[in-house]
Coordinates of C-alpha atoms in Angstrom, one line a residue:
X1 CA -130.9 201.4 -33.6
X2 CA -131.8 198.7 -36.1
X3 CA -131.6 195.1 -34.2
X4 CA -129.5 193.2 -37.1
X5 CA -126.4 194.3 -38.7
X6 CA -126.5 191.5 -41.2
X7 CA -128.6 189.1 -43.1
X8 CA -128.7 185.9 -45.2
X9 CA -131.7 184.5 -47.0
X10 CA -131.8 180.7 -48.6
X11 CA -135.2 179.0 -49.4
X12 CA -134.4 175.8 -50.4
X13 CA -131.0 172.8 -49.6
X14 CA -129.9 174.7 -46.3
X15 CA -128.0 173.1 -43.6
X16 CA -127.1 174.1 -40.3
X17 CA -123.6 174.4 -41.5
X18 CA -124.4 176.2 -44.1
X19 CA -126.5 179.1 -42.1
X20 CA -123.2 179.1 -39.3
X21 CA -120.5 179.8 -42.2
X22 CA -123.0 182.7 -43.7
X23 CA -121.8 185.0 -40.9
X24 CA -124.9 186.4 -41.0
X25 CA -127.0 187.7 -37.5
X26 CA -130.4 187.2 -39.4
X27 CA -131.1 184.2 -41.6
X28 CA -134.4 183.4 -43.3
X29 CA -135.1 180.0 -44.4
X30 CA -137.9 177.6 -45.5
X31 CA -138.2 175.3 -42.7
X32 CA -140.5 172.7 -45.0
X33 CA -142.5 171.9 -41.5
X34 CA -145.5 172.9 -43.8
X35 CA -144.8 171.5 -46.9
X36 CA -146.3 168.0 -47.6
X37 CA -144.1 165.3 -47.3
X38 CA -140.9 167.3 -46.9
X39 CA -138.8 166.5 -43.7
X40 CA -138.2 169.4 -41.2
X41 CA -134.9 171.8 -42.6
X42 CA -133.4 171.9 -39.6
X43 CA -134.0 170.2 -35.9
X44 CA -134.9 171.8 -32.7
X45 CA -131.2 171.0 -31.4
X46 CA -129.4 172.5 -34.3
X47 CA -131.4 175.7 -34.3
X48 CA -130.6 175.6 -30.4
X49 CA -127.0 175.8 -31.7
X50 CA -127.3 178.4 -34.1
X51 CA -129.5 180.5 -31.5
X52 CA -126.6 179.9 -28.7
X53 CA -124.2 181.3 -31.6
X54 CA -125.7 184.5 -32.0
X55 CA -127.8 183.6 -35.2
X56 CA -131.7 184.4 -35.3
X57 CA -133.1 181.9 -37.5
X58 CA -136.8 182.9 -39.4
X59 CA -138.6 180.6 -41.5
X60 CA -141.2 181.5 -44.0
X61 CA -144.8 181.8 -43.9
X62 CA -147.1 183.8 -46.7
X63 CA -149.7 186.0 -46.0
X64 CA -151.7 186.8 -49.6
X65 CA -150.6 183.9 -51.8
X66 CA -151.8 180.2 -52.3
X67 CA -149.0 177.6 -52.5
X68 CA -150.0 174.1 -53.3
X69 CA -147.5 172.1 -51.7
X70 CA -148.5 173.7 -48.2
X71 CA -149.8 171.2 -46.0
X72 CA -153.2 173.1 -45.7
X73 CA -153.7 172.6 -49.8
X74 CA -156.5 170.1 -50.5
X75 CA -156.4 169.6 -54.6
X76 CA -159.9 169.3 -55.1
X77 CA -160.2 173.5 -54.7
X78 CA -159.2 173.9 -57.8
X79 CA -159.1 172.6 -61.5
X80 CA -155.6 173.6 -63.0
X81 CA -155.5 175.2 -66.2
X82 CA -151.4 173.8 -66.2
X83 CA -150.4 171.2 -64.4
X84 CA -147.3 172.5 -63.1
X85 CA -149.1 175.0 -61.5
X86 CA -151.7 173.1 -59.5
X87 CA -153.6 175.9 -57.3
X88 CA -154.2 178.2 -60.5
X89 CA -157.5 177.7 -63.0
X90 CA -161.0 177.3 -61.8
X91 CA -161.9 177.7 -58.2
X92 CA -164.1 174.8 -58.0
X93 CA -167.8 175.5 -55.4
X94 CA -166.4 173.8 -52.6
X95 CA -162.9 175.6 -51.9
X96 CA -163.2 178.0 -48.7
X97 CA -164.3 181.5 -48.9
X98 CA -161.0 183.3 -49.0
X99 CA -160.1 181.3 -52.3
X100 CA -163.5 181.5 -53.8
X101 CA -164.1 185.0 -53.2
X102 CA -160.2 185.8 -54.4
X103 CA -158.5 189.0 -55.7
X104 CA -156.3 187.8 -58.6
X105 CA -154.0 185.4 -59.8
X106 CA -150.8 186.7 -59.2
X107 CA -147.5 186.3 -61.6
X108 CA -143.8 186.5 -59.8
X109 CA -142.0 187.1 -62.9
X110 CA -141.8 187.8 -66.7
X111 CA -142.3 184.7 -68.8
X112 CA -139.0 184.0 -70.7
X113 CA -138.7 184.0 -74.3
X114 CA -141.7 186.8 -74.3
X115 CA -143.9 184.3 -73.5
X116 CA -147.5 185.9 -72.8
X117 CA -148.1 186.6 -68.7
X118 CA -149.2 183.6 -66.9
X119 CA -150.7 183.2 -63.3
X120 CA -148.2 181.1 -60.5
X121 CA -150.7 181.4 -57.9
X122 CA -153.8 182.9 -56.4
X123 CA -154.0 186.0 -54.5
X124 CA -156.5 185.1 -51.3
X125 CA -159.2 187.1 -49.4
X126 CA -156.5 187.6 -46.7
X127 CA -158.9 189.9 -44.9
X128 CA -161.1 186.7 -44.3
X129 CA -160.8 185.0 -40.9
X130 CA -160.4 181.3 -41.1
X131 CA -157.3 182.7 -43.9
X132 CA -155.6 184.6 -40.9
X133 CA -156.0 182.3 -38.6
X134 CA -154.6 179.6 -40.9
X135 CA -151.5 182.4 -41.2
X136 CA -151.2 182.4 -37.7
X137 CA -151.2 179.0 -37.0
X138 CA -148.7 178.5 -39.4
X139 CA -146.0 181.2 -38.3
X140 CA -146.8 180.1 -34.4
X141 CA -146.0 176.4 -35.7
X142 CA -142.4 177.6 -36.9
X143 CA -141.5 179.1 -33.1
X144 CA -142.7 176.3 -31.8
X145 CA -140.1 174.4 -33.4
X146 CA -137.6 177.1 -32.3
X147 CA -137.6 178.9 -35.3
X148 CA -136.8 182.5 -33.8
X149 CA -139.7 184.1 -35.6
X150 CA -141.0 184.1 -39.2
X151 CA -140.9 186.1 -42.6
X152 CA -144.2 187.1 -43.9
X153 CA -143.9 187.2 -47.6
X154 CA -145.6 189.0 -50.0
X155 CA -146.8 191.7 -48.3
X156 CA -146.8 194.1 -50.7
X157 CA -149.8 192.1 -52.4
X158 CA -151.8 194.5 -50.5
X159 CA -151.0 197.0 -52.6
X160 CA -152.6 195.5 -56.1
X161 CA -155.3 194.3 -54.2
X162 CA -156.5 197.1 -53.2
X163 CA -157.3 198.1 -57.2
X164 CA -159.0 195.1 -57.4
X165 CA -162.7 197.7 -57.9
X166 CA -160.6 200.1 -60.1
X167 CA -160.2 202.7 -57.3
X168 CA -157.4 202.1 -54.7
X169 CA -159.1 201.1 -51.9
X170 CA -157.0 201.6 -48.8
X171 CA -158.4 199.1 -45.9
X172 CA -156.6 196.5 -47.8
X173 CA -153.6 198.1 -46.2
X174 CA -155.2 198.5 -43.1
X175 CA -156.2 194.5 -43.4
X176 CA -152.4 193.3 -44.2
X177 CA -151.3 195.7 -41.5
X178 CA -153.6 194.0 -38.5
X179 CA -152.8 190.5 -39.7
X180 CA -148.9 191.3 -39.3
X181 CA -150.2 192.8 -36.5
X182 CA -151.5 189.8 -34.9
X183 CA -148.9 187.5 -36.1
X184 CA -146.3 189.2 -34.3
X185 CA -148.8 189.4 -31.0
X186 CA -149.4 185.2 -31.6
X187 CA -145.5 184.1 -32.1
X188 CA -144.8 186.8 -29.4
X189 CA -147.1 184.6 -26.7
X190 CA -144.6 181.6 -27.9
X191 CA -141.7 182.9 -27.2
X192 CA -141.4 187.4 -26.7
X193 CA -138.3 187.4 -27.7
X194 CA -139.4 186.5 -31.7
X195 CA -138.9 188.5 -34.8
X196 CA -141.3 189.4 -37.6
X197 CA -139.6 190.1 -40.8
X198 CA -141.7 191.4 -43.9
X199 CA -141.3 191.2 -47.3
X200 CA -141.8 194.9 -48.9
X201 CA -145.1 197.1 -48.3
X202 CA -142.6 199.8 -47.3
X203 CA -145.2 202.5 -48.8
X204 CA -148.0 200.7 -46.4
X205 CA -148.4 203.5 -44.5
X206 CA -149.4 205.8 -46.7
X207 CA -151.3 203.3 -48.7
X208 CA -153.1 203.0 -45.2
X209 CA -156.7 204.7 -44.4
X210 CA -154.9 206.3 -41.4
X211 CA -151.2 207.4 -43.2
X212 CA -148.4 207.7 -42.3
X213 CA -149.4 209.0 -38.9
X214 CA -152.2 206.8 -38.2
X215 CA -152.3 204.8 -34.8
X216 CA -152.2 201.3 -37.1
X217 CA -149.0 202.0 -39.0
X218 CA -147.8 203.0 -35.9
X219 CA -148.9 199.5 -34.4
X220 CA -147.2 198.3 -37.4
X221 CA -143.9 199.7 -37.4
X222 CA -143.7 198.1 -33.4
X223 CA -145.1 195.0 -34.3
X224 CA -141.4 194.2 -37.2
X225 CA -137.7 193.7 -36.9
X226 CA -136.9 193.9 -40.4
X227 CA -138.3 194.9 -44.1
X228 CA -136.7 192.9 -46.5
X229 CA -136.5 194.5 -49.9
X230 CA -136.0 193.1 -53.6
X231 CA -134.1 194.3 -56.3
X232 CA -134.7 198.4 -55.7
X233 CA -131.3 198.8 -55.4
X234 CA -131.5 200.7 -59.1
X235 CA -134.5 202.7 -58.2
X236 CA -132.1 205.0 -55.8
X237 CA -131.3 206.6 -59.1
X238 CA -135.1 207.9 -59.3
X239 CA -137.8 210.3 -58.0
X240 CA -138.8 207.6 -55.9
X241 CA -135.9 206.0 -53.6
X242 CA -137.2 202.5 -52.2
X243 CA -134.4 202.0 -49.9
X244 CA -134.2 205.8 -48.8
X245 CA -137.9 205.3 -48.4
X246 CA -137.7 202.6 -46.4
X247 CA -135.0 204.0 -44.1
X248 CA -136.8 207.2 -43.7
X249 CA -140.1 205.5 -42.9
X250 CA -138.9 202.8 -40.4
X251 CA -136.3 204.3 -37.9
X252 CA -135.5 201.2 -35.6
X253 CA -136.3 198.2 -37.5
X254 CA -133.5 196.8 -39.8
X255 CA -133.6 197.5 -43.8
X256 CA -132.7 194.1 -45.9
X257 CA -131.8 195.2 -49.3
X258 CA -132.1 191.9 -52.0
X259 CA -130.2 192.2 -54.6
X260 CA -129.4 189.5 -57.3
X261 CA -126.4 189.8 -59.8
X262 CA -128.8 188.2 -62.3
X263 CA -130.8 191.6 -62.4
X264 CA -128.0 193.4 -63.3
X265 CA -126.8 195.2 -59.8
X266 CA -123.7 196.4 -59.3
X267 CA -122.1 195.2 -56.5
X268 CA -119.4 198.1 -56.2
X269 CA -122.5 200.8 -56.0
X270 CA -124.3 198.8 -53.6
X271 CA -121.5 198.3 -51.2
X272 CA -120.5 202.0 -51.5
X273 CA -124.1 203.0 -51.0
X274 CA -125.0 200.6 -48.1
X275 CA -121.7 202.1 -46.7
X276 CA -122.8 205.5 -46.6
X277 CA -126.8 204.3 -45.6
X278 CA -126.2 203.3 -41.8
X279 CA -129.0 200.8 -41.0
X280 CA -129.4 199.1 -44.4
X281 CA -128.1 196.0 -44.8
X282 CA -127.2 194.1 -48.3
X283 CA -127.2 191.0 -49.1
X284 CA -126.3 189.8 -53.1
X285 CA -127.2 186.9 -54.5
X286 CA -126.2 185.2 -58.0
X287 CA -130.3 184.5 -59.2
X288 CA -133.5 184.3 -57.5
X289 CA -133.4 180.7 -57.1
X290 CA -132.5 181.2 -53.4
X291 CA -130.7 177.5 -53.3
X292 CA -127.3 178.5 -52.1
X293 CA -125.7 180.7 -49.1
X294 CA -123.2 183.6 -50.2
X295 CA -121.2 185.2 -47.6
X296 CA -122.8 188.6 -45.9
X297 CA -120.9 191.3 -47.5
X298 CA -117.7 192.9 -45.2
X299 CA -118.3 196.8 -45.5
X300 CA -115.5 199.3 -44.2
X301 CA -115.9 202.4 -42.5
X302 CA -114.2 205.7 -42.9
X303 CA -111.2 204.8 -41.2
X304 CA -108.1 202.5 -42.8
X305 CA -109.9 199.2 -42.3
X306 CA -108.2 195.3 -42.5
X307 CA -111.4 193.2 -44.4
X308 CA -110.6 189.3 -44.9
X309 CA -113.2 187.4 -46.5
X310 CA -114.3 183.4 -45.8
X311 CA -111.6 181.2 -47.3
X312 CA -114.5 179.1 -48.8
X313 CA -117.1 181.5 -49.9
X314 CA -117.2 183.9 -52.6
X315 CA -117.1 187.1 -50.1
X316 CA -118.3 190.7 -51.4
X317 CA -116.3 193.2 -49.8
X318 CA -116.4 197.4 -50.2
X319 CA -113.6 199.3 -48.4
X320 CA -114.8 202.4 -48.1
X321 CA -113.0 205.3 -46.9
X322 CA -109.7 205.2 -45.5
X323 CA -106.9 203.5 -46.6
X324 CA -108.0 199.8 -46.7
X325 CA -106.6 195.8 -47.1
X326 CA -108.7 194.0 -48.5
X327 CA -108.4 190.4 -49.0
X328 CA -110.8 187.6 -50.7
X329 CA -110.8 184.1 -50.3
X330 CA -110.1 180.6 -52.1
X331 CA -113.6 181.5 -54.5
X332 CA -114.8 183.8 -57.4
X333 CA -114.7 187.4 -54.6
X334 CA -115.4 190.5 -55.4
X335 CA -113.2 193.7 -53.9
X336 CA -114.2 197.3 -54.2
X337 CA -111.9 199.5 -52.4
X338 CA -113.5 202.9 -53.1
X339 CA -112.0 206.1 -51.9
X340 CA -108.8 205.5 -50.1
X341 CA -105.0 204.3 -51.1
X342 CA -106.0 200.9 -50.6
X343 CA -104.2 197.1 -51.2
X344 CA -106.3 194.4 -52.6
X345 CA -106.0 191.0 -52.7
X346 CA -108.1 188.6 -54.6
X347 CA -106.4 185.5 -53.8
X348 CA -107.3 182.1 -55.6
X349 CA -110.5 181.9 -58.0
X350 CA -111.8 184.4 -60.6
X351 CA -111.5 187.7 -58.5
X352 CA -113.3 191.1 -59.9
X353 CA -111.2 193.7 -58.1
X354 CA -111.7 197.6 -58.6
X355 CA -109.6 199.9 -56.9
X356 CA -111.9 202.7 -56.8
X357 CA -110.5 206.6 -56.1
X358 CA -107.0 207.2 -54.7
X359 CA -103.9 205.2 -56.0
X360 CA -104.4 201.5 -55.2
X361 CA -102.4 198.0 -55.5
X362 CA -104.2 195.2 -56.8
X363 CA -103.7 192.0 -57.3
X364 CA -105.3 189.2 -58.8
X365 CA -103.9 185.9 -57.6
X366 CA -104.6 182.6 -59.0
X367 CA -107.5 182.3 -61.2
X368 CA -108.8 184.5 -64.2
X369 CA -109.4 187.6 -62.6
X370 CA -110.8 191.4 -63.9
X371 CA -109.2 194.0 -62.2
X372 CA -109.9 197.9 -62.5
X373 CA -107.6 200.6 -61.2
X374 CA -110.4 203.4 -61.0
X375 CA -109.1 207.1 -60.9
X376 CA -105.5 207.8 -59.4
X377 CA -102.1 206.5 -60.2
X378 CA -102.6 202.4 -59.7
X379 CA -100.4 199.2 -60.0
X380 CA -102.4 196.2 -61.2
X381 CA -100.9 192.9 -60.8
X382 CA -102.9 189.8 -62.8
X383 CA -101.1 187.3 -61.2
X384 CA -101.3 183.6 -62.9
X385 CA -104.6 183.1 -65.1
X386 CA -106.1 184.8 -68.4
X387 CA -106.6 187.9 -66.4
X388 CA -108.0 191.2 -67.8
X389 CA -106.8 194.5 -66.8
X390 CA -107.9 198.2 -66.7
X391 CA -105.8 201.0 -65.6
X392 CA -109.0 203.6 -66.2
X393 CA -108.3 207.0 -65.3
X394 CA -104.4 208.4 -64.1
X395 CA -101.0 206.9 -65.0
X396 CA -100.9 203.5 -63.7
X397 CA -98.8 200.5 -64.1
X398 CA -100.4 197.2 -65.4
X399 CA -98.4 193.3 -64.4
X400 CA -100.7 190.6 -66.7
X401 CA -98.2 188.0 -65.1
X402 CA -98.6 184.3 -66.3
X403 CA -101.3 183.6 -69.0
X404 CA -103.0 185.5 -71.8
X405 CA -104.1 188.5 -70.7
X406 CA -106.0 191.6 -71.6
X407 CA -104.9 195.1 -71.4
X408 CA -108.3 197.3 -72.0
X409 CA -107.7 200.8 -72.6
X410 CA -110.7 203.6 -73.1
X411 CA -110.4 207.5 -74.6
X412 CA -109.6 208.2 -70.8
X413 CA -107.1 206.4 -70.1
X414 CA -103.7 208.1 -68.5
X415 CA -100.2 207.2 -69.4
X416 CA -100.0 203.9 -68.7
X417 CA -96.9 201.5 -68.4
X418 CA -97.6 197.9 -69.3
X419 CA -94.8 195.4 -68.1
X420 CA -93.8 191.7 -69.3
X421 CA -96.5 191.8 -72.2
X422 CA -95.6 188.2 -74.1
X423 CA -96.6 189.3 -78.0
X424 CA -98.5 186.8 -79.3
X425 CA -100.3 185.6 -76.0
X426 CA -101.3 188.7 -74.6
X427 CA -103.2 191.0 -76.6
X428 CA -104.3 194.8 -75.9
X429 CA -108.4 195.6 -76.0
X430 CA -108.8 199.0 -78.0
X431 CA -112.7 198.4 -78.5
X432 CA -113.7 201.8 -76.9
X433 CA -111.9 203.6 -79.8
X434 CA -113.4 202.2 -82.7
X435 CA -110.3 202.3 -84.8
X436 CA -109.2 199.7 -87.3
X437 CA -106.2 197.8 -87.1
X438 CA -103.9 199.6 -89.3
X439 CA -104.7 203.1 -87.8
X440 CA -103.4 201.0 -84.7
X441 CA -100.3 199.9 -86.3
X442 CA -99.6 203.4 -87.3
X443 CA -100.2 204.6 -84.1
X444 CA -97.0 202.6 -82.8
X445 CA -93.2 204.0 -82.2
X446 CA -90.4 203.0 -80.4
X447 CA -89.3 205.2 -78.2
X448 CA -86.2 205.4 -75.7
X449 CA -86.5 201.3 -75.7
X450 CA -90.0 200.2 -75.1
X451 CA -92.8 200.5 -77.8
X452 CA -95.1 203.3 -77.4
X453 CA -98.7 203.0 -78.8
X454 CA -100.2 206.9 -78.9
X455 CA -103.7 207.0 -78.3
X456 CA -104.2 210.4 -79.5
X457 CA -103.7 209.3 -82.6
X458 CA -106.6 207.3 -81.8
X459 CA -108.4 209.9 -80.2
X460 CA -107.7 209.3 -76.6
X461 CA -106.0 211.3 -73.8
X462 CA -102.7 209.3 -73.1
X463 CA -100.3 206.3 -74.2
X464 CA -99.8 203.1 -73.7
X465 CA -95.9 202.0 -73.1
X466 CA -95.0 198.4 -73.6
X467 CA -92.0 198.1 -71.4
X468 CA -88.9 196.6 -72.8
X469 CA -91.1 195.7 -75.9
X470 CA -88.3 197.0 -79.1
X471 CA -89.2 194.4 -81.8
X472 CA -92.0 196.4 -83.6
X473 CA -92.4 195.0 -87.1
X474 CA -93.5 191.6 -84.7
X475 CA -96.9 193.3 -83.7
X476 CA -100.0 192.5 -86.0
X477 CA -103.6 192.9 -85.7
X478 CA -103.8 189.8 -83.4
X479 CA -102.0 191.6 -81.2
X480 CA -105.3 194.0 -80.3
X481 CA -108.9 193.1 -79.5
X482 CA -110.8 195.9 -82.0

């Protein structure tokens, strides 16, 4: 039974406040007790707080990877080849063994504009003693401060290390195994009741010299709480599963899956997938900046669940099964209720709300909100704001309320009824169709007292009926969105 059944993660402007309103059972942080000149994140007494609350509080502490604003940098190691990057260039004679005799500069992410590849930091011997004892010193610092463990980043540095001759060599992973290993065994002599969390490695096993079997990875898997995993939500779709991986490989110890909306996720797949994954847990984020809490996402069950997110936090909630209520907040939320006749409620702010399977209700609220029946027969109500809606699949009924809105229709659309449409402030999105606007025009009747646009004439399935909507020669091509 994994230990955590949710998780936040902020590096950087946290506050005990902040970390209480998350919700969250696990938080990582940067406690800055390392970091030269930076005052401590958060005081003994507040992370006695948070602790009495029922949060476990971790702060960070890297394995593999140089960092020049740690406390243990001296700038005379090396000569930078960039300035903003002050522990990459030329190892100078007098830096310590595990820097001089170093695998690799490492690079976190793609330079932007296409920019060519460029080194953020060094990849240390982490196999070489005085390096892992400086790690341990460092993550039994953090529990002596009452930190409630540590997260071990950059784990999975083993892996590329261990190519460093060409050949995969695999006591690297057996190195980065024993030094999580004795981290764990160090913080564990400060207080037993701390939690190691890693960051990725989950293939370190098999990378291993023993496998997957072996009495080290074994050692291993007892020695962590929690994997934490970036940005792999997307790789579920290939011959090699991270998440399923991970949950295969680790019974017991909680799954963290990463995700940022930057890198595209989709938070509807992600909640229905994390639903149906007991044991992992999600947590989305808007970049990888890591500067700012988001509300642990509220997951349903298979049963007719009542979710209400924070008031004051932009909540991510997936309904499941069941017949569900779902209700967001005073910020920009995000509703999925998935299979189910389910009510959702966005509520103030600009709310993205998608019915899923079944007939639903949605609603938008204040704010400029996107809602999205799914399949099944749905009512969507925009509310006041310049909302967009989309019926999708089966005959559903579409409110815009106050505000311009959007009506978006595709080639699968039902037959859809579209009420209170204002001509000239609304307008209707016909994009999918690539028609122009006179085959639109043309595609327009009045029937039995409300216009009637035919999209088989435009080569979709169904209609569109403008309720109450008579005065025809009125509509013009900036009535549509082509």
């Amino acid at each position: 039974m994994p230990l955590f059944d949710s998780f936040a993660l902020q590096f950087s402007n946290a506050t005990a406040i902040g970390l209480a309103n998350t919700g969250a059972q696990l938080v990582i942080t940067e406690s800055a007790l390392n970091i030269t000149g930076a005052a401590p994140a958060l005081t003994a007494a507040e992370l006695a707080r948070l602790a009495a609350a029922g949060q476990t509080v971790v702060a960070y502490v890297n394995t593999s990877v140089t960092d020049a604003a740690r406390n243990y940098w001296n700038p005379a190691w090396v000569t930078p080849t960039d300035p903003a990057e002050p522990d990459v260039g030329v190892v100078n004679p007098g830096a310590p063994a595990w820097l001089l005799n170093n695998l690799g500069g490492v690079d976190f992410a793609p330079e932007p504009n296409g920019a060519p590849p460029a080194d953020e930091a060094i990849r240390v011997d982490y196999r070489n003693a005085d390096w892992r004892a400086l790690v341990i010193a460092q993550a039994v610092a953090q529990v002596q401060a009452g930190y409630g463990g540590v997260f071990l980043d950059d784990v999975g540095q083993y892996f590329t290390a261990g190519f460093r001759s060409g050949t995969y060599d695999p006591t690297f992973a057996d190195a980065m195994m024993q030094l999580v290993i004795d981290v764990a065994a160090a913080v564990r002599e400060v207080n037993p009741a701390a939690k190691v969390i890693v960051n990725s490695g989950v293939f370190i096993g098999g990378d291993s010299s023993g496998g997957t079997g072996g009495a080290l990875f074994t050692a291993y898997k007892a020695a962590i709480d929690g994997v934490i995993i970036e940005n792999q939500f997307s790789t579920e779709a290939t011959s090699t599963p991270v998440l399923s991986a991970a949950l295969a490989a680790y019974p017991g110890v909680s799954i963290l899956a990463l995700e940022s909306l930057a890198r595209g996720v989709d938070p509807g797949h992600l909640t229905e997938f994390a639903g149906n994954h007991p044991g992992l847990l999600t947590y989305v984020v808007p970049n990888e900046r890591y500067d700012s809490f988001v509300r642990t996402p509220l997951l349903g069950s298979a049963s007719a669940d009542n979710l209400v997110g924070a008031a004051d936090f932009a909540n991510l909630i997936g309904g499941l099964d069941g017949n569900d209520r779902l209700t967001g907040g005073r910020m920009n939320d995000s509703l999925y209720g998935h299979a189910g006749n389910d009510s959702l409620l966005g509520g103030a702010g600009g709310d993205t709300v998608d019915g899923g399977a079944a007939n639903d209700r949605l609603y938008g609220g204040v704010g400029a909100d996107v809602l999205s029946g799914g399949s099944g027969s749905d009512a969507l109500y925009g509310g006041s704001g310049n909302d967009t809606l989309r019926g999708d699949a089966g005959n559903d009924r579409l409110y815009g309320g106050a505000g311009a809105d959007h009506f978006v229709f595709t080639r699968d659309t039902g037959n859809d009824h579209v009420f209170a449409f204002t001509q000239g402030l609304d307008q209707i999105d016909l994009q999918d169709f690539g028609v122009s606007s006179a085959q639109v025009l043309a595609a327009l009747d009045v029937v039995r007292g409300s216009i009637v646009l035919d999209l088989t004439e435009l080569g979709g399935d169904g209609s569109v009926l403008l309720v109450r909507q008579t005065n025809l020669a009125a509509f013009d091509a900036t009535d549509f969105i082509l």
